[in-house]
Amino acid sequence: AARAEDNSRLSVVEENDSIGFDSDKYYTQGLEFIYLGPDVAADSAWIGPFDALADLGPFDTGGAGEVSRRYEVMLGQSMFTPEDTDLEDPDPSDRPYPGWYYGGVGLIQDTDRRRLDHLELLVGVVGPAAFGETTQNDWHQYVLGVDEADGWDEQLDNEPGLMLSYERKWRFLQPVGGGLAVDAIPELGITVGNVMDYVQAGGMLRFGKNLEADYGPTRIRPALSGTPYFNSDYLDGPFGFYFFVGAQGRAVARNLFLDGNTFEGSPSVDSEALVGDLSAGLSMFWGHSVKLDAVVTYRTEEFEHQDDPTKTAGFNVTVGF
């Protein structure tokens, strides 16, 4: 049986280290726009990839009572800077300047409200063609009223980028009375490509109302959760909310933003093989119409001479139509 959720959704995800923190370094800015389509109909062109993946195993539906299949289309930009942005010649032991501009598609399947499979392909460019310098310095000058970052002339060179990610989440839910519940959502996943290669494991704990509508807040990869999936058919009443806290660990084989360009010499640093995130926040939603997420993330050091952990805050606004 398939749930017929006919609503589409548009999400805007913003992450920045200056929101709530006096910081402007490392992972400094991310912006992503995501379109989540309605449930895939039996005669849709999107049904073919789902059926093929079901035959291969990742999106299997054997014995399932309810299946919700959705697709996503996204466009985003992320920027990274060293600690000292006043230097025209950046410290070679500090992280390089790269921008990452990308688009992508994804397939999301919710099985029996207890398991979520997510396959995502991102394709884009790293380097001057990603417009990281323009975006950051215009933001600094016209919005924040602070000095521009001076080292973008030494950023990574242009390089096409690709990231293919697959992850699976499980939900273990326990009602606690009064329409409230708690759930635990462990996850496993893998990402491959010339931009990043890593395996991930993590989990999220949530407390609130109408938890079965999603599996956590939308995030910009790499991060805990990260899917825009939401199903208003699973709501009991129009309003829902949850507090969440979670952690994700990643074993990283490659990070182009730190290791430098793949096919030519460029600035680079020695990256850490193990990186961890700790995230917490609040989500609220009103039927299929509006969803708001707020999240704070603490990320451990990603390269050898990084002086401090990365701290970012973010917010998401989602509108259904």
PDB file of C-alpha atoms in Angstrom:
ATOM      1  CA  ALA A   1       0.000   0.000   0.000  1.00  0.00           C
ATOM      2  CA  ALA A   2       1.245   3.499  -0.817  1.00  0.00           C
ATOM      3  CA  ARG A   3       0.373   6.654   1.067  1.00  0.00           C
ATOM      4  CA  ALA A   4      -0.953   9.324  -1.320  1.00  0.00           C
ATOM      5  CA  GLU A   5       0.578  12.522   0.056  1.00  0.00           C
ATOM      6  CA  ASP A   6      -0.298  14.993  -2.675  1.00  0.00           C
ATOM      7  CA  ASN A   7       1.491  18.061  -1.287  1.00  0.00           C
ATOM      8  CA  SER A   8       4.786  19.409  -2.557  1.00  0.00           C
ATOM      9  CA  ARG A   9       7.175  21.313  -0.297  1.00  0.00           C
ATOM     10  CA  LEU A  10       9.844  23.979  -0.727  1.00  0.00           C
ATOM     11  CA  SER A  11      12.545  24.356   1.932  1.00  0.00           C
ATOM     12  CA  VAL A  12      15.186  27.034   2.450  1.00  0.00           C
ATOM     13  CA  VAL A  13      18.086  25.907   4.652  1.00  0.00           C
ATOM     14  CA  GLU A  14      20.560  28.456   6.059  1.00  0.00           C
ATOM     15  CA  GLU A  15      23.633  27.562   8.152  1.00  0.00           C
ATOM     16  CA  ASN A  16      26.243  30.064   9.331  1.00  0.00           C
ATOM     17  CA  ASP A  17      28.894  30.276  12.032  1.00  0.00           C
ATOM     18  CA  SER A  18      28.051  33.909  12.801  1.00  0.00           C
ATOM     19  CA  ILE A  19      24.463  33.101  13.866  1.00  0.00           C
ATOM     20  CA  GLY A  20      24.736  33.096  17.643  1.00  0.00           C
ATOM     21  CA  PHE A  21      28.543  32.816  17.595  1.00  0.00           C
ATOM     22  CA  ASP A  22      31.269  35.432  17.213  1.00  0.00           C
ATOM     23  CA  SER A  23      32.926  33.462  14.459  1.00  0.00           C
ATOM     24  CA  ASP A  24      33.864  33.640  10.785  1.00  0.00           C
ATOM     25  CA  LYS A  25      36.015  30.637   9.969  1.00  0.00           C
ATOM     26  CA  TYR A  26      36.100  27.011   8.805  1.00  0.00           C
ATOM     27  CA  TYR A  27      32.605  26.017   7.623  1.00  0.00           C
ATOM     28  CA  THR A  28      31.305  29.554   7.541  1.00  0.00           C
ATOM     29  CA  GLN A  29      28.166  29.548   5.360  1.00  0.00           C
ATOM     30  CA  GLY A  30      25.726  27.167   3.685  1.00  0.00           C
ATOM     31  CA  LEU A  31      22.503  27.875   1.795  1.00  0.00           C
ATOM     32  CA  GLU A  32      20.307  25.265   0.137  1.00  0.00           C
ATOM     33  CA  PHE A  33      16.943  25.298  -1.660  1.00  0.00           C
ATOM     34  CA  ILE A  34      15.065  21.992  -1.791  1.00  0.00           C
ATOM     35  CA  TYR A  35      11.920  20.966  -3.629  1.00  0.00           C
ATOM     36  CA  LEU A  36      10.226  17.833  -2.261  1.00  0.00           C
ATOM     37  CA  GLY A  37       7.738  16.339  -4.673  1.00  0.00           C
ATOM     38  CA  PRO A  38       4.440  14.634  -3.815  1.00  0.00           C
ATOM     39  CA  ASP A  39       4.176  10.886  -3.374  1.00  0.00           C
ATOM     40  CA  VAL A  40       5.329   9.188  -6.560  1.00  0.00           C
ATOM     41  CA  ALA A  41       2.357   7.875  -8.527  1.00  0.00           C
ATOM     42  CA  ALA A  42       2.343   4.447 -10.189  1.00  0.00           C
ATOM     43  CA  ASP A  43       2.494   6.044 -13.659  1.00  0.00           C
ATOM     44  CA  SER A  44       5.216   8.586 -12.775  1.00  0.00           C
ATOM     45  CA  ALA A  45       8.618   8.547 -14.469  1.00  0.00           C
ATOM     46  CA  TRP A  46      10.117   8.544 -10.962  1.00  0.00           C
ATOM     47  CA  ILE A  47       8.691   5.090 -10.163  1.00  0.00           C
ATOM     48  CA  GLY A  48      11.310   3.333 -12.322  1.00  0.00           C
ATOM     49  CA  PRO A  49      14.350   4.249 -10.194  1.00  0.00           C
ATOM     50  CA  PHE A  50      12.481   3.287  -7.010  1.00  0.00           C
ATOM     51  CA  ASP A  51      11.485  -0.112  -8.419  1.00  0.00           C
ATOM     52  CA  ALA A  52      15.015  -0.752  -9.686  1.00  0.00           C
ATOM     53  CA  LEU A  53      16.496   0.059  -6.281  1.00  0.00           C
ATOM     54  CA  ALA A  54      13.880  -2.120  -4.592  1.00  0.00           C
ATOM     55  CA  ASP A  55      14.993  -5.044  -6.772  1.00  0.00           C
ATOM     56  CA  LEU A  56      18.615  -4.390  -5.827  1.00  0.00           C
ATOM     57  CA  GLY A  57      17.811  -4.282  -2.093  1.00  0.00           C
ATOM     58  CA  PRO A  58      18.281  -0.756  -0.690  1.00  0.00           C
ATOM     59  CA  PHE A  59      14.641   0.298  -1.229  1.00  0.00           C
ATOM     60  CA  ASP A  60      13.016  -3.095  -0.651  1.00  0.00           C
ATOM     61  CA  THR A  61       9.327  -3.126   0.310  1.00  0.00           C
ATOM     62  CA  GLY A  62       8.776  -6.830   1.004  1.00  0.00           C
ATOM     63  CA  GLY A  63       6.058  -7.311   3.630  1.00  0.00           C
ATOM     64  CA  ALA A  64       5.540  -3.575   4.080  1.00  0.00           C
ATOM     65  CA  GLY A  65       2.117  -2.267   5.054  1.00  0.00           C
ATOM     66  CA  GLU A  66       2.686   1.389   4.076  1.00  0.00           C
ATOM     67  CA  VAL A  67       5.200   2.888   1.669  1.00  0.00           C
ATOM     68  CA  SER A  68       5.705   6.581   0.899  1.00  0.00           C
ATOM     69  CA  ARG A  69       8.062   7.423  -1.969  1.00  0.00           C
ATOM     70  CA  ARG A  70       9.166  11.003  -2.647  1.00  0.00           C
ATOM     71  CA  TYR A  71      11.790  12.701  -4.801  1.00  0.00           C
ATOM     72  CA  GLU A  72      13.820  15.844  -4.086  1.00  0.00           C
ATOM     73  CA  VAL A  73      15.585  18.430  -6.237  1.00  0.00           C
ATOM     74  CA  MET A  74      18.071  20.832  -4.642  1.00  0.00           C
ATOM     75  CA  LEU A  75      20.397  23.732  -5.374  1.00  0.00           C
ATOM     76  CA  GLY A  76      22.965  24.976  -2.883  1.00  0.00           C
ATOM     77  CA  GLN A  77      26.224  26.715  -2.063  1.00  0.00           C
ATOM     78  CA  SER A  78      28.689  26.200   0.797  1.00  0.00           C
ATOM     79  CA  MET A  79      31.791  28.214   1.739  1.00  0.00           C
ATOM     80  CA  PHE A  80      34.842  27.475   3.855  1.00  0.00           C
ATOM     81  CA  THR A  81      37.570  29.862   5.043  1.00  0.00           C
ATOM     82  CA  PRO A  82      40.686  29.802   7.229  1.00  0.00           C
ATOM     83  CA  GLU A  83      40.715  31.236  10.743  1.00  0.00           C
ATOM     84  CA  ASP A  84      42.483  34.453   9.719  1.00  0.00           C
ATOM     85  CA  THR A  85      40.623  36.015   6.799  1.00  0.00           C
ATOM     86  CA  ASP A  86      42.706  39.233   6.908  1.00  0.00           C
ATOM     87  CA  LEU A  87      45.729  37.600   5.255  1.00  0.00           C
ATOM     88  CA  GLU A  88      46.097  38.012   1.481  1.00  0.00           C
ATOM     89  CA  ASP A  89      48.492  35.045   1.582  1.00  0.00           C
ATOM     90  CA  PRO A  90      46.710  32.563   3.860  1.00  0.00           C
ATOM     91  CA  ASP A  91      48.628  30.522   6.421  1.00  0.00           C
ATOM     92  CA  PRO A  92      49.522  27.224   4.649  1.00  0.00           C
ATOM     93  CA  SER A  93      48.760  25.305   7.867  1.00  0.00           C
ATOM     94  CA  ASP A  94      45.217  26.725   7.973  1.00  0.00           C
ATOM     95  CA  ARG A  95      42.277  25.422   5.961  1.00  0.00           C
ATOM     96  CA  PRO A  96      42.089  26.647   2.343  1.00  0.00           C
ATOM     97  CA  TYR A  97      39.410  28.840   0.783  1.00  0.00           C
ATOM     98  CA  PRO A  98      36.945  26.771  -1.284  1.00  0.00           C
ATOM     99  CA  GLY A  99      33.422  27.427  -2.449  1.00  0.00           C
ATOM    100  CA  TRP A 100      31.082  24.580  -3.447  1.00  0.00           C
ATOM    101  CA  TYR A 101      28.141  25.275  -5.770  1.00  0.00           C
ATOM    102  CA  TYR A 102      25.931  22.307  -6.620  1.00  0.00           C
ATOM    103  CA  GLY A 103      22.614  20.902  -7.709  1.00  0.00           C
ATOM    104  CA  GLY A 104      21.199  17.475  -7.163  1.00  0.00           C
ATOM    105  CA  VAL A 105      18.369  14.984  -7.003  1.00  0.00           C
ATOM    106  CA  GLY A 106      17.388  12.426  -4.413  1.00  0.00           C
ATOM    107  CA  LEU A 107      15.016   9.534  -3.761  1.00  0.00           C
ATOM    108  CA  ILE A 108      13.414   9.059  -0.336  1.00  0.00           C
ATOM    109  CA  GLN A 109      11.326   6.115   0.833  1.00  0.00           C
ATOM    110  CA  ASP A 110       9.483   5.778   4.153  1.00  0.00           C
ATOM    111  CA  THR A 111       8.540   2.173   4.926  1.00  0.00           C
ATOM    112  CA  ASP A 112       5.884   1.554   7.600  1.00  0.00           C
ATOM    113  CA  ARG A 113       6.826   4.838   9.312  1.00  0.00           C
ATOM    114  CA  ARG A 114       9.765   2.933  10.817  1.00  0.00           C
ATOM    115  CA  ARG A 115      12.513   3.027   8.174  1.00  0.00           C
ATOM    116  CA  LEU A 116      13.744   5.761   5.840  1.00  0.00           C
ATOM    117  CA  ASP A 117      16.011   5.141   2.843  1.00  0.00           C
ATOM    118  CA  HIS A 118      17.659   8.134   1.183  1.00  0.00           C
ATOM    119  CA  LEU A 119      19.748   8.147  -2.013  1.00  0.00           C
ATOM    120  CA  GLU A 120      21.157  11.506  -3.141  1.00  0.00           C
ATOM    121  CA  LEU A 121      23.355  12.650  -6.034  1.00  0.00           C
ATOM    122  CA  LEU A 122      25.026  16.080  -5.944  1.00  0.00           C
ATOM    123  CA  VAL A 123      26.901  17.489  -8.957  1.00  0.00           C
ATOM    124  CA  GLY A 124      28.606  20.870  -8.995  1.00  0.00           C
ATOM    125  CA  VAL A 125      31.874  22.775  -9.022  1.00  0.00           C
ATOM    126  CA  VAL A 126      34.540  23.749  -6.501  1.00  0.00           C
ATOM    127  CA  GLY A 127      36.653  26.850  -7.058  1.00  0.00           C
ATOM    128  CA  PRO A 128      36.114  30.383  -8.432  1.00  0.00           C
ATOM    129  CA  ALA A 129      33.181  29.160 -10.548  1.00  0.00           C
ATOM    130  CA  ALA A 130      31.311  28.431  -7.293  1.00  0.00           C
ATOM    131  CA  PHE A 131      31.171  32.219  -6.567  1.00  0.00           C
ATOM    132  CA  GLY A 132      32.247  31.772  -2.946  1.00  0.00           C
ATOM    133  CA  GLU A 133      34.270  35.007  -2.922  1.00  0.00           C
ATOM    134  CA  THR A 134      31.422  37.070  -4.359  1.00  0.00           C
ATOM    135  CA  THR A 135      28.846  35.650  -1.987  1.00  0.00           C
ATOM    136  CA  GLN A 136      30.894  35.936   1.183  1.00  0.00           C
ATOM    137  CA  ASN A 137      32.363  39.382   0.597  1.00  0.00           C
ATOM    138  CA  ASP A 138      29.067  40.887  -0.536  1.00  0.00           C
ATOM    139  CA  TRP A 139      27.466  39.425   2.594  1.00  0.00           C
ATOM    140  CA  HIS A 140      30.227  40.870   4.769  1.00  0.00           C
ATOM    141  CA  GLN A 141      30.176  44.306   3.171  1.00  0.00           C
ATOM    142  CA  TYR A 142      26.492  44.959   2.613  1.00  0.00           C
ATOM    143  CA  VAL A 143      24.742  42.855   5.280  1.00  0.00           C
ATOM    144  CA  LEU A 144      27.137  42.539   8.217  1.00  0.00           C
ATOM    145  CA  GLY A 145      29.073  45.777   7.606  1.00  0.00           C
ATOM    146  CA  VAL A 146      32.429  44.114   8.322  1.00  0.00           C
ATOM    147  CA  ASP A 147      35.662  43.766   6.362  1.00  0.00           C
ATOM    148  CA  GLU A 148      35.894  41.431   3.403  1.00  0.00           C
ATOM    149  CA  ALA A 149      37.902  38.216   3.470  1.00  0.00           C
ATOM    150  CA  ASP A 150      41.195  38.981   1.704  1.00  0.00           C
ATOM    151  CA  GLY A 151      42.539  35.549   0.764  1.00  0.00           C
ATOM    152  CA  TRP A 152      40.063  34.335  -1.869  1.00  0.00           C
ATOM    153  CA  ASP A 153      42.648  34.824  -4.649  1.00  0.00           C
ATOM    154  CA  GLU A 154      44.390  31.746  -3.202  1.00  0.00           C
ATOM    155  CA  GLN A 155      41.308  29.518  -3.185  1.00  0.00           C
ATOM    156  CA  LEU A 156      41.191  26.035  -4.705  1.00  0.00           C
ATOM    157  CA  ASP A 157      41.114  25.847  -8.503  1.00  0.00           C
ATOM    158  CA  ASN A 158      37.987  25.027 -10.469  1.00  0.00           C
ATOM    159  CA  GLU A 159      37.119  21.338 -10.357  1.00  0.00           C
ATOM    160  CA  PRO A 160      33.882  19.522 -11.193  1.00  0.00           C
ATOM    161  CA  GLY A 161      32.500  17.788  -8.125  1.00  0.00           C
ATOM    162  CA  LEU A 162      30.315  14.763  -7.495  1.00  0.00           C
ATOM    163  CA  MET A 163      28.931  13.226  -4.298  1.00  0.00           C
ATOM    164  CA  LEU A 164      26.728  10.118  -4.206  1.00  0.00           C
ATOM    165  CA  SER A 165      25.231   9.352  -0.785  1.00  0.00           C
ATOM    166  CA  TYR A 166      23.056   6.578   0.588  1.00  0.00           C
ATOM    167  CA  GLU A 167      21.769   6.364   4.146  1.00  0.00           C
ATOM    168  CA  ARG A 168      19.222   4.354   6.091  1.00  0.00           C
ATOM    169  CA  LYS A 169      17.444   5.461   9.260  1.00  0.00           C
ATOM    170  CA  TRP A 170      15.319   3.419  11.645  1.00  0.00           C
ATOM    171  CA  ARG A 171      12.678   4.751  14.018  1.00  0.00           C
ATOM    172  CA  PHE A 172      11.896   3.316  17.471  1.00  0.00           C
ATOM    173  CA  LEU A 173       8.926   5.206  18.890  1.00  0.00           C
ATOM    174  CA  GLN A 174       7.328   5.118  22.332  1.00  0.00           C
ATOM    175  CA  PRO A 175       4.165   7.101  23.216  1.00  0.00           C
ATOM    176  CA  VAL A 176       4.295   8.724  26.654  1.00  0.00           C
ATOM    177  CA  GLY A 177       0.711  10.003  26.920  1.00  0.00           C
ATOM    178  CA  GLY A 178      -1.157  13.184  26.119  1.00  0.00           C
ATOM    179  CA  GLY A 179      -0.358  12.861  22.417  1.00  0.00           C
ATOM    180  CA  LEU A 180       3.375  13.081  23.166  1.00  0.00           C
ATOM    181  CA  ALA A 181       6.044  10.540  22.323  1.00  0.00           C
ATOM    182  CA  VAL A 182       9.784   9.932  22.295  1.00  0.00           C
ATOM    183  CA  ASP A 183      11.706   8.220  19.551  1.00  0.00           C
ATOM    184  CA  ALA A 184      15.234   7.103  18.756  1.00  0.00           C
ATOM    185  CA  ILE A 185      16.504   7.252  15.147  1.00  0.00           C
ATOM    186  CA  PRO A 186      19.827   5.469  14.529  1.00  0.00           C
ATOM    187  CA  GLU A 187      21.402   5.788  11.079  1.00  0.00           C
ATOM    188  CA  LEU A 188      24.125   4.355   8.865  1.00  0.00           C
ATOM    189  CA  GLY A 189      25.367   5.730   5.556  1.00  0.00           C
ATOM    190  CA  ILE A 190      28.103   6.136   2.992  1.00  0.00           C
ATOM    191  CA  THR A 191      29.179   8.949   0.633  1.00  0.00           C
ATOM    192  CA  VAL A 192      31.542   8.548  -2.332  1.00  0.00           C
ATOM    193  CA  GLY A 193      32.880  10.923  -4.992  1.00  0.00           C
ATOM    194  CA  ASN A 194      35.778  13.266  -5.638  1.00  0.00           C
ATOM    195  CA  VAL A 195      34.386  15.875  -3.193  1.00  0.00           C
ATOM    196  CA  MET A 196      34.023  13.676  -0.099  1.00  0.00           C
ATOM    197  CA  ASP A 197      34.408   9.984   0.758  1.00  0.00           C
ATOM    198  CA  TYR A 198      33.199   8.858   4.181  1.00  0.00           C
ATOM    199  CA  VAL A 199      31.096   6.370   6.099  1.00  0.00           C
ATOM    200  CA  GLN A 200      28.759   7.628   8.805  1.00  0.00           C
ATOM    201  CA  ALA A 201      26.991   6.324  11.889  1.00  0.00           C
ATOM    202  CA  GLY A 202      24.844   8.284  14.276  1.00  0.00           C
ATOM    203  CA  GLY A 203      21.555   8.699  16.033  1.00  0.00           C
ATOM    204  CA  MET A 204      18.959  11.231  17.147  1.00  0.00           C
ATOM    205  CA  LEU A 205      16.651  11.359  20.171  1.00  0.00           C
ATOM    206  CA  ARG A 206      13.422  13.376  19.924  1.00  0.00           C
ATOM    207  CA  PHE A 207      10.561  14.330  22.215  1.00  0.00           C
ATOM    208  CA  GLY A 208       7.363  15.942  21.015  1.00  0.00           C
ATOM    209  CA  LYS A 209       4.082  15.547  19.161  1.00  0.00           C
ATOM    210  CA  ASN A 210       3.447  14.039  15.713  1.00  0.00           C
ATOM    211  CA  LEU A 211       6.933  12.579  15.429  1.00  0.00           C
ATOM    212  CA  GLU A 212       5.957  10.194  12.644  1.00  0.00           C
ATOM    213  CA  ALA A 213       5.650  13.021  10.110  1.00  0.00           C
ATOM    214  CA  ASP A 214       9.444  13.107   9.529  1.00  0.00           C
ATOM    215  CA  TYR A 215      12.800  11.760  10.679  1.00  0.00           C
ATOM    216  CA  GLY A 216      14.453  14.989  11.794  1.00  0.00           C
ATOM    217  CA  PRO A 217      15.268  18.441  10.426  1.00  0.00           C
ATOM    218  CA  THR A 218      16.645  19.175   6.981  1.00  0.00           C
ATOM    219  CA  ARG A 219      20.423  19.740   6.949  1.00  0.00           C
ATOM    220  CA  ILE A 220      23.257  20.461   4.522  1.00  0.00           C
ATOM    221  CA  ARG A 221      25.528  17.481   3.963  1.00  0.00           C
ATOM    222  CA  PRO A 222      27.591  16.330   5.780  1.00  0.00           C
ATOM    223  CA  ALA A 223      25.374  16.399   8.848  1.00  0.00           C
ATOM    224  CA  LEU A 224      23.112  14.378  11.104  1.00  0.00           C
ATOM    225  CA  SER A 225      19.642  13.906   9.556  1.00  0.00           C
ATOM    226  CA  GLY A 226      19.650  15.849   6.297  1.00  0.00           C
ATOM    227  CA  THR A 227      16.481  14.722   4.535  1.00  0.00           C
ATOM    228  CA  PRO A 228      13.583  17.071   3.685  1.00  0.00           C
ATOM    229  CA  TYR A 229      11.064  14.227   3.986  1.00  0.00           C
ATOM    230  CA  PHE A 230       7.739  15.149   5.604  1.00  0.00           C
ATOM    231  CA  ASN A 231       4.376  13.392   5.328  1.00  0.00           C
ATOM    232  CA  SER A 232       1.336  15.318   6.541  1.00  0.00           C
ATOM    233  CA  ASP A 233      -0.845  12.202   6.124  1.00  0.00           C
ATOM    234  CA  TYR A 234       0.849  10.882   9.259  1.00  0.00           C
ATOM    235  CA  LEU A 235      -0.219  13.845  11.409  1.00  0.00           C
ATOM    236  CA  ASP A 236      -2.694  13.414  14.251  1.00  0.00           C
ATOM    237  CA  GLY A 237      -4.022  16.971  14.387  1.00  0.00           C
ATOM    238  CA  PRO A 238      -2.629  20.051  12.632  1.00  0.00           C
ATOM    239  CA  PHE A 239       0.196  20.991  14.978  1.00  0.00           C
ATOM    240  CA  GLY A 240       3.409  19.194  15.826  1.00  0.00           C
ATOM    241  CA  PHE A 241       6.774  19.903  17.405  1.00  0.00           C
ATOM    242  CA  TYR A 242       9.841  18.178  18.779  1.00  0.00           C
ATOM    243  CA  PHE A 243      13.045  18.875  20.640  1.00  0.00           C
ATOM    244  CA  PHE A 244      15.982  16.875  19.365  1.00  0.00           C
ATOM    245  CA  VAL A 245      19.575  16.047  20.195  1.00  0.00           C
ATOM    246  CA  GLY A 246      21.865  13.779  18.242  1.00  0.00           C
ATOM    247  CA  ALA A 247      25.383  12.840  17.247  1.00  0.00           C
ATOM    248  CA  GLN A 248      27.065  11.578  14.088  1.00  0.00           C
ATOM    249  CA  GLY A 249      30.545  10.199  13.573  1.00  0.00           C
ATOM    250  CA  ARG A 250      32.282  10.034  10.195  1.00  0.00           C
ATOM    251  CA  ALA A 251      35.339   8.086   9.072  1.00  0.00           C
ATOM    252  CA  VAL A 252      36.655  10.333   6.295  1.00  0.00           C
ATOM    253  CA  ALA A 253      38.882   9.046   3.496  1.00  0.00           C
ATOM    254  CA  ARG A 254      38.788  12.241   1.422  1.00  0.00           C
ATOM    255  CA  ASN A 255      37.627  15.831   1.842  1.00  0.00           C
ATOM    256  CA  LEU A 256      38.446  17.959  -1.221  1.00  0.00           C
ATOM    257  CA  PHE A 257      37.819  21.137   0.801  1.00  0.00           C
ATOM    258  CA  LEU A 258      40.824  20.208   2.970  1.00  0.00           C
ATOM    259  CA  ASP A 259      42.909  17.819   0.855  1.00  0.00           C
ATOM    260  CA  GLY A 260      42.964  20.160  -2.145  1.00  0.00           C
ATOM    261  CA  ASN A 261      42.319  19.688  -5.834  1.00  0.00           C
ATOM    262  CA  THR A 262      42.325  16.158  -7.186  1.00  0.00           C
ATOM    263  CA  PHE A 263      44.283  16.581 -10.410  1.00  0.00           C
ATOM    264  CA  GLU A 264      46.617  19.523  -9.754  1.00  0.00           C
ATOM    265  CA  GLY A 265      48.555  21.216  -6.989  1.00  0.00           C
ATOM    266  CA  SER A 266      46.626  23.510  -4.651  1.00  0.00           C
ATOM    267  CA  PRO A 267      46.533  24.674  -1.035  1.00  0.00           C
ATOM    268  CA  SER A 268      45.826  21.782   1.331  1.00  0.00           C
ATOM    269  CA  VAL A 269      46.109  20.656   4.945  1.00  0.00           C
ATOM    270  CA  ASP A 270      46.321  17.284   6.669  1.00  0.00           C
ATOM    271  CA  SER A 271      42.723  16.262   7.341  1.00  0.00           C
ATOM    272  CA  GLU A 272      41.529  14.267  10.320  1.00  0.00           C
ATOM    273  CA  ALA A 273      40.260  10.760   9.617  1.00  0.00           C
ATOM    274  CA  LEU A 274      37.552  10.852  12.307  1.00  0.00           C
ATOM    275  CA  VAL A 275      35.108  13.754  12.654  1.00  0.00           C
ATOM    276  CA  GLY A 276      32.096  14.038  14.943  1.00  0.00           C
ATOM    277  CA  ASP A 277      29.032  16.285  15.118  1.00  0.00           C
ATOM    278  CA  LEU A 278      26.789  17.026  18.091  1.00  0.00           C
ATOM    279  CA  SER A 279      23.508  18.773  17.188  1.00  0.00           C
ATOM    280  CA  ALA A 280      20.447  19.962  19.097  1.00  0.00           C
ATOM    281  CA  GLY A 281      17.425  22.095  18.352  1.00  0.00           C
ATOM    282  CA  LEU A 282      13.675  22.495  17.921  1.00  0.00           C
ATOM    283  CA  SER A 283      11.242  21.848  15.071  1.00  0.00           C
ATOM    284  CA  MET A 284       7.640  23.085  14.793  1.00  0.00           C
ATOM    285  CA  PHE A 285       5.068  22.491  12.051  1.00  0.00           C
ATOM    286  CA  TRP A 286       1.505  23.419  11.226  1.00  0.00           C
ATOM    287  CA  GLY A 287      -0.069  20.745   9.036  1.00  0.00           C
ATOM    288  CA  HIS A 288       1.441  20.597   5.574  1.00  0.00           C
ATOM    289  CA  SER A 289       1.607  24.399   5.349  1.00  0.00           C
ATOM    290  CA  VAL A 290       4.656  25.545   7.343  1.00  0.00           C
ATOM    291  CA  LYS A 291       7.600  23.950   9.132  1.00  0.00           C
ATOM    292  CA  LEU A 292      10.340  25.773  11.057  1.00  0.00           C
ATOM    293  CA  ASP A 293      13.591  24.191  12.261  1.00  0.00           C
ATOM    294  CA  ALA A 294      16.358  25.677  14.413  1.00  0.00           C
ATOM    295  CA  VAL A 295      19.588  23.770  15.078  1.00  0.00           C
ATOM    296  CA  VAL A 296      22.989  24.335  16.670  1.00  0.00           C
ATOM    297  CA  THR A 297      25.936  22.088  15.741  1.00  0.00           C
ATOM    298  CA  TYR A 298      29.328  21.483  17.353  1.00  0.00           C
ATOM    299  CA  ARG A 299      31.831  19.793  14.981  1.00  0.00           C
ATOM    300  CA  THR A 300      35.165  18.392  16.098  1.00  0.00           C
ATOM    301  CA  GLU A 301      38.430  19.417  14.472  1.00  0.00           C
ATOM    302  CA  GLU A 302      38.657  18.462  10.791  1.00  0.00           C
ATOM    303  CA  PHE A 303      42.381  19.099  10.187  1.00  0.00           C
ATOM    304  CA  GLU A 304      45.606  18.849  12.175  1.00  0.00           C
ATOM    305  CA  HIS A 305      46.235  22.483  13.123  1.00  0.00           C
ATOM    306  CA  GLN A 306      42.625  23.540  13.629  1.00  0.00           C
ATOM    307  CA  ASP A 307      42.581  25.583  16.836  1.00  0.00           C
ATOM    308  CA  ASP A 308      38.894  25.278  17.749  1.00  0.00           C
ATOM    309  CA  PRO A 309      35.906  23.100  16.961  1.00  0.00           C
ATOM    310  CA  THR A 310      33.479  24.452  14.365  1.00  0.00           C
ATOM    311  CA  LYS A 311      30.250  25.867  15.795  1.00  0.00           C
ATOM    312  CA  THR A 312      27.334  26.757  13.540  1.00  0.00           C
ATOM    313  CA  ALA A 313      23.672  27.576  13.902  1.00  0.00           C
ATOM    314  CA  GLY A 314      21.001  27.244  11.290  1.00  0.00           C
ATOM    315  CA  PHE A 315      17.340  27.623  10.547  1.00  0.00           C
ATOM    316  CA  ASN A 316      15.024  26.144   7.951  1.00  0.00           C
ATOM    317  CA  VAL A 317      11.742  27.414   6.585  1.00  0.00           C
ATOM    318  CA  THR A 318       9.501  24.989   4.682  1.00  0.00           C
ATOM    319  CA  VAL A 319       6.273  25.845   2.901  1.00  0.00           C
ATOM    320  CA  GLY A 320       3.842  23.236   1.598  1.00  0.00           C
ATOM    321  CA  PHE A 321       1.621  23.770  -1.420  1.00  0.00           C
TER     322      PHE A 321
END
